[in-house]
Coordinates of C-alpha atoms and ligand atoms in Angstrom, one line a residue:
M141 CA -100.3 100.8 105.6
T142 CA -101.7 97.9 103.5
R143 CA -99.4 96.3 101.3
R144 CA -100.7 94.1 98.0
V145 CA -98.9 90.7 97.8
I146 CA -98.7 88.2 95.8
I147 CA -98.0 84.6 97.3
D148 CA -95.9 82.1 95.4
T149 CA -96.1 78.9 97.1
D150 CA -96.1 74.6 97.4
P151 CA -98.6 74.1 100.1
G152 CA -96.9 72.4 102.2
I153 CA -98.1 72.6 105.8
D154 CA -96.0 75.8 106.7
D155 CA -97.1 77.2 103.2
A156 CA -100.6 76.5 104.8
I157 CA -99.8 78.3 107.7
A158 CA -98.4 81.2 106.0
I159 CA -100.9 81.8 103.8
L160 CA -103.8 81.5 106.8
F161 CA -101.6 84.2 108.6
A162 CA -101.4 86.7 105.5
L163 CA -105.2 86.2 105.1
A164 CA -105.9 86.9 108.5
H165 CA -103.4 90.5 109.2
P166 CA -105.7 93.2 107.9
E167 CA -102.6 95.2 106.2
L168 CA -101.8 92.3 103.9
D169 CA -103.8 92.7 101.0
V170 CA -103.3 89.1 98.8
A171 CA -103.8 90.0 95.2
A172 CA -103.3 86.4 94.3
V173 CA -101.7 83.3 94.7
T174 CA -99.4 81.0 92.4
T175 CA -98.6 77.5 93.1
V176 CA -95.1 75.6 91.9
A177 CA -94.1 71.8 92.2
G178 CA -91.9 71.6 95.2
N179 CA -93.6 69.8 98.6
I180 CA -95.5 67.9 96.4
G181 CA -96.8 67.9 92.7
I182 CA -98.4 71.0 90.9
E183 CA -102.0 69.2 90.8
T184 CA -101.7 68.8 94.7
T185 CA -100.2 72.4 95.2
T186 CA -102.7 73.8 93.6
R187 CA -105.9 72.2 94.9
N188 CA -104.1 72.7 98.3
A189 CA -104.3 76.5 97.8
L190 CA -107.8 76.7 96.8
R191 CA -108.7 74.3 99.9
I192 CA -106.7 76.7 102.1
L193 CA -108.9 79.6 100.1
A194 CA -112.2 77.8 100.8
L195 CA -111.2 77.5 104.4
A196 CA -110.7 81.0 104.5
G197 CA -113.8 82.0 102.8
Q198 CA -111.6 84.1 100.2
G199 CA -112.4 84.3 96.3
I200 CA -108.6 85.1 95.6
P201 CA -107.6 83.8 92.1
V202 CA -104.8 80.6 92.2
H203 CA -102.8 80.4 89.4
P204 CA -101.0 77.4 88.6
G205 CA -97.3 77.4 87.6
A206 CA -94.4 75.2 87.0
G207 CA -94.7 71.7 87.5
R208 CA -91.1 70.7 87.4
P209 CA -88.0 73.1 88.0
L210 CA -86.3 74.6 84.8
K211 CA -83.9 72.1 84.3
R212 CA -84.0 69.2 86.9
G213 CA -86.3 66.4 87.8
S214 CA -88.7 67.4 90.7
R215 CA -87.9 65.9 94.2
T216 CA -91.3 65.9 96.4
D217 CA -91.3 65.9 100.7
T218 CA -94.5 63.6 101.1
R219 CA -92.2 62.2 104.3
I220 CA -92.8 65.6 106.0
H221 CA -96.0 67.1 104.0
G222 CA -98.0 64.0 104.0
V223 CA -99.4 62.4 100.7
D224 CA -101.7 65.1 100.4
G225 CA -99.0 67.9 101.2
L226 CA -101.2 69.1 104.4
G227 CA -100.5 66.4 106.6
G228 CA -103.7 64.9 106.3
V229 CA -105.5 67.8 108.2
A230 CA -109.0 68.1 107.0
F231 CA -109.9 71.1 104.6
P232 CA -112.8 72.0 102.7
E233 CA -113.0 71.0 98.9
P234 CA -112.1 74.0 96.7
E235 CA -115.1 76.5 96.1
E236 CA -113.9 77.6 92.7
P237 CA -111.6 76.4 89.8
A238 CA -108.2 77.4 89.1
S239 CA -107.6 80.1 86.9
S240 CA -106.6 79.1 83.0
E241 CA -103.9 82.2 83.4
P242 CA -100.5 80.4 84.5
A243 CA -98.4 81.5 87.3
H244 CA -95.8 83.6 85.3
M245 CA -98.2 85.4 83.3
A246 CA -100.3 86.4 86.0
L247 CA -97.1 87.6 87.9
R248 CA -96.1 89.9 84.7
R249 CA -99.9 91.1 84.6
L250 CA -100.6 91.7 88.0
I251 CA -97.2 93.7 88.4
A252 CA -97.3 95.5 84.8
D253 CA -100.9 97.0 85.7
A254 CA -100.3 98.0 89.2
P255 CA -98.3 101.2 90.3
A256 CA -94.5 100.5 90.3
G257 CA -93.5 99.3 94.0
T258 CA -96.6 98.6 95.0
I259 CA -96.8 94.6 95.1
D260 CA -94.6 92.3 97.0
I261 CA -94.3 88.7 96.3
L262 CA -93.9 86.4 99.1
A263 CA -92.0 83.3 98.0
L264 CA -92.4 80.1 100.0
A265 CA -91.4 77.7 97.2
P266 CA -88.9 76.8 94.7
L267 CA -88.3 80.1 92.5
T268 CA -89.1 78.5 89.4
N269 CA -92.4 81.0 88.8
I270 CA -90.4 83.7 89.4
A271 CA -87.6 82.8 87.3
R272 CA -89.8 82.5 84.3
F273 CA -91.5 85.8 84.9
V274 CA -88.2 87.5 85.6
E275 CA -86.4 85.9 82.4
E276 CA -89.6 86.8 80.1
A277 CA -90.3 90.5 81.7
P278 CA -87.5 92.0 83.2
D279 CA -88.7 95.4 82.7
V280 CA -91.9 94.5 84.7
A281 CA -89.8 92.3 87.2
R282 CA -88.1 95.9 88.2
R283 CA -92.0 97.1 89.2
I284 CA -91.9 94.6 92.4
G285 CA -92.3 96.2 95.9
R286 CA -90.3 93.6 97.6
L287 CA -89.4 90.0 97.2
I288 CA -89.2 88.0 100.3
A289 CA -88.3 84.4 99.8
M290 CA -87.9 81.8 102.3
G291 CA -84.6 79.5 101.1
G292 CA -81.1 78.9 101.8
A293 CA -78.8 78.1 104.4
V294 CA -76.1 80.4 105.2
R295 CA -74.3 79.3 108.5
E296 CA -76.8 76.5 109.4
P297 CA -76.5 73.0 108.0
G298 CA -78.9 72.2 104.9
N299 CA -82.2 70.2 105.3
V300 CA -81.8 68.4 102.1
G301 CA -78.0 68.0 101.9
P302 CA -75.1 69.1 104.2
R303 CA -75.4 73.0 103.2
S304 CA -78.4 73.0 101.1
E305 CA -81.9 73.9 102.0
F306 CA -85.2 72.4 100.0
N307 CA -86.4 75.4 98.1
I308 CA -83.3 76.6 96.8
A309 CA -82.2 72.8 96.0
H310 CA -85.1 71.8 94.3
D311 CA -84.7 74.3 91.5
P312 CA -81.0 75.8 91.9
E313 CA -81.0 77.6 88.4
A314 CA -84.3 79.4 89.1
A315 CA -82.8 80.7 92.3
E316 CA -79.5 81.8 90.2
I317 CA -81.4 83.6 87.7
V318 CA -83.7 85.5 90.4
F319 CA -80.5 86.3 92.6
S320 CA -79.1 87.6 89.6
A321 CA -81.8 89.8 88.4
G322 CA -80.8 92.9 90.9
L323 CA -84.3 92.5 92.3
P324 CA -85.2 94.1 95.8
L325 CA -84.9 90.4 97.4
T326 CA -84.8 89.8 101.2
L327 CA -83.6 86.0 101.6
V328 CA -85.2 84.4 105.0
P329 CA -82.9 81.2 105.3
L330 CA -82.8 78.6 107.6
D331 CA -80.5 80.9 110.1
V332 CA -83.7 82.6 110.7
T333 CA -86.4 80.2 110.4
R334 CA -85.2 77.4 112.5
R335 CA -85.2 80.0 115.5
V336 CA -89.1 80.3 114.8
R337 CA -90.3 77.4 116.7
A338 CA -93.9 76.1 117.8
D339 CA -93.7 73.5 120.8
A340 CA -96.4 72.3 122.6
V341 CA -97.3 75.3 124.6
Y342 CA -97.4 77.0 121.5
L343 CA -99.9 74.4 120.2
A344 CA -101.9 74.6 123.1
R345 CA -102.0 78.6 122.4
L346 CA -103.3 78.5 118.9
A347 CA -105.9 75.8 120.3
A348 CA -107.2 78.3 123.2
L349 CA -107.6 80.9 120.4
G350 CA -110.6 79.0 119.1
T351 CA -110.8 80.4 115.4
K352 CA -110.9 78.2 112.5
Q353 CA -107.6 79.1 111.0
A354 CA -105.7 79.0 114.4
L355 CA -107.2 75.4 115.1
V356 CA -106.1 74.4 111.3
C357 CA -102.6 75.7 112.2
R358 CA -102.7 73.9 115.3
D359 CA -103.5 70.6 113.6
L360 CA -101.2 71.2 110.7
I361 CA -98.3 71.8 113.3
A362 CA -99.3 68.7 115.1
A363 CA -99.2 66.6 111.8
Y364 CA -95.4 68.2 111.3
F365 CA -94.3 66.4 114.8
T366 CA -95.9 63.3 113.4
G367 CA -94.0 63.5 109.9
T368 CA -90.4 64.9 111.7
S369 CA -88.3 63.4 114.2
G370 CA -86.2 64.8 117.1
G371 CA -87.2 67.6 119.6
E372 CA -89.9 68.9 121.1
S373 CA -90.4 71.8 118.8
R374 CA -90.8 72.4 114.9
P375 CA -89.4 75.4 112.6
L376 CA -92.1 77.5 111.0
H377 CA -90.3 78.0 107.8
D378 CA -92.8 79.6 105.6
P379 CA -94.7 82.1 108.2
C380 CA -91.3 84.3 108.7
V381 CA -91.8 85.7 105.0
P382 CA -95.3 87.5 105.7
L383 CA -94.1 87.9 109.2
L384 CA -91.3 89.9 107.9
A385 CA -93.2 91.6 105.4
L386 CA -95.1 93.1 107.8
R387 CA -92.3 93.4 110.7
P388 CA -88.8 93.7 109.4
D389 CA -87.8 95.7 112.4
L390 CA -88.4 91.8 114.1
F391 CA -85.3 90.6 112.0
A392 CA -81.8 91.5 111.6
T393 CA -80.6 91.8 107.8
H394 CA -77.5 91.9 106.5
S395 CA -75.8 92.5 103.1
M396 CA -74.1 89.3 101.5
R397 CA -72.6 88.5 98.4
L398 CA -74.0 85.1 97.3
S399 CA -74.3 82.8 94.4
V400 CA -76.2 79.3 94.1
N401 CA -74.3 76.0 93.5
L402 CA -75.3 74.5 90.3
G403 CA -73.4 71.5 90.6
E404 CA -75.0 67.7 90.5
D405 CA -73.4 66.4 93.9
E406 CA -74.6 66.6 97.5
L407 CA -74.1 70.2 97.3
A408 CA -76.2 71.6 94.7
G409 CA -78.3 74.3 95.4
A410 CA -75.8 75.4 98.6
L411 CA -75.3 79.4 98.9
E412 CA -71.6 80.1 98.5
P413 CA -69.9 83.7 98.7
G414 CA -70.5 84.8 95.0
E415 CA -71.1 87.7 93.2
H416 CA -75.0 88.6 93.8
A417 CA -75.8 91.5 96.6
L418 CA -78.5 90.3 98.4
A419 CA -80.2 91.0 101.9
V420 CA -80.5 88.0 103.9
A421 CA -82.4 87.9 107.3
M422 CA -79.9 86.4 109.7
G423 CA -81.7 86.9 112.9
T424 CA -85.2 87.6 114.6
D425 CA -86.9 88.4 117.7
A426 CA -88.4 85.0 117.9
P427 CA -90.6 85.5 120.8
A428 CA -91.9 88.5 119.3
V429 CA -92.6 86.9 116.0
L430 CA -94.7 84.0 117.4
D431 CA -96.9 86.3 119.5
L432 CA -97.8 88.4 115.9
L433 CA -98.4 85.0 114.4
A434 CA -100.6 83.8 116.9
E435 CA -102.4 87.3 117.9
T436 CA -103.1 87.5 114.1
L437 CA -104.5 83.9 113.6
G438 CA -106.7 84.5 116.5
Q439 CA -108.1 87.4 114.6
A440 CA -111.5 87.0 112.5
L441 CA -110.8 86.8 109.0
S442 CA -111.8 89.7 106.7
S443 CA -115.0 89.6 104.4
P444 CA -114.8 87.2 101.5
R445 CA -113.1 88.8 98.8
T446 CA -114.6 89.4 95.3
T447 CA -112.0 89.3 92.7
S448 CA -113.1 87.5 89.3
H449 CA -111.2 84.9 88.7
Q450 CA -108.9 85.0 85.5
Ligands
BDR280 C1 -88.9 75.0 102.5 O1 -89.1 73.9 102.0 C2 -90.4 73.4 102.3 O2 -90.6 71.9 102.7 C3 -91.3 74.3 103.1 O3 -92.5 74.5 102.8 C4 -90.6 75.5 103.0 O4 -90.9 76.4 101.9 C5 -88.3 74.7 104.0 O5 -86.9 74.2 103.6
CA281 CA1 -92.9 75.9 101.0

């Protein structure tokens, strides 16, 4: 069965891989892409989303969203993702302008207009846009099919603080709003994404596939090796979200009660035992997940979409 999805993203090397995977998989129908400041500023994440769609030849609308967290200053990560957010990897120029409809309003319109439960949100970034949408239109938000969000660290150390992960730490207040909204949310923390890793053998496998999206993903991961240090493999955080959307059976998901640390110190954005009941992916069949990612990137992309821009 095909699932309609909206991808909320801050591309971002691993965001780009996740988007290309979703576009290549015949059972995911990407209705729109919404962008947010995160790995890099909003102008660049929006431009990068348009460049990724241009590479894929897909006329899917891109709605620019929040340029900063709800209550805090931005933190970017050009060290990992490069000054262009995509590790300097060559992408075509955008073929379309971004939509004039902001992300939170597009989320509201698309979900209100669709039958209840038929659109999933794949959240690959700080939750600022989704928090705005949920606060402004809680009744519409209850029509979301599934919200699957990369973020947090439960038993793993964090990646921007001892216990905090980038997407949650960038906008902890947004995460707390989304967690408390009673949505069908599955969180995909570092506990899982650090198990889904690309090494040199995987890069060679992508290269051998020969499709343009596999080759660009190979280049993106190679750039990720340049921007980070340590070990012989790199975690593929954001691709775990569309992978879980398609194959939840490849992930071990547990019910947990969590809250977000809203302090100002190094624990800001850390997940703590709390009051919000969430489904949290804590394990995965990493070889099967990596196989699905490579097999999908090796498939021909579907025909260009003709969705009109709004
Ligand atoms: C998350 O932070 C970003 O740098 C990645 O794109 C991913 O969404 C991992 O902590
Ligand atoms: Ca991201």
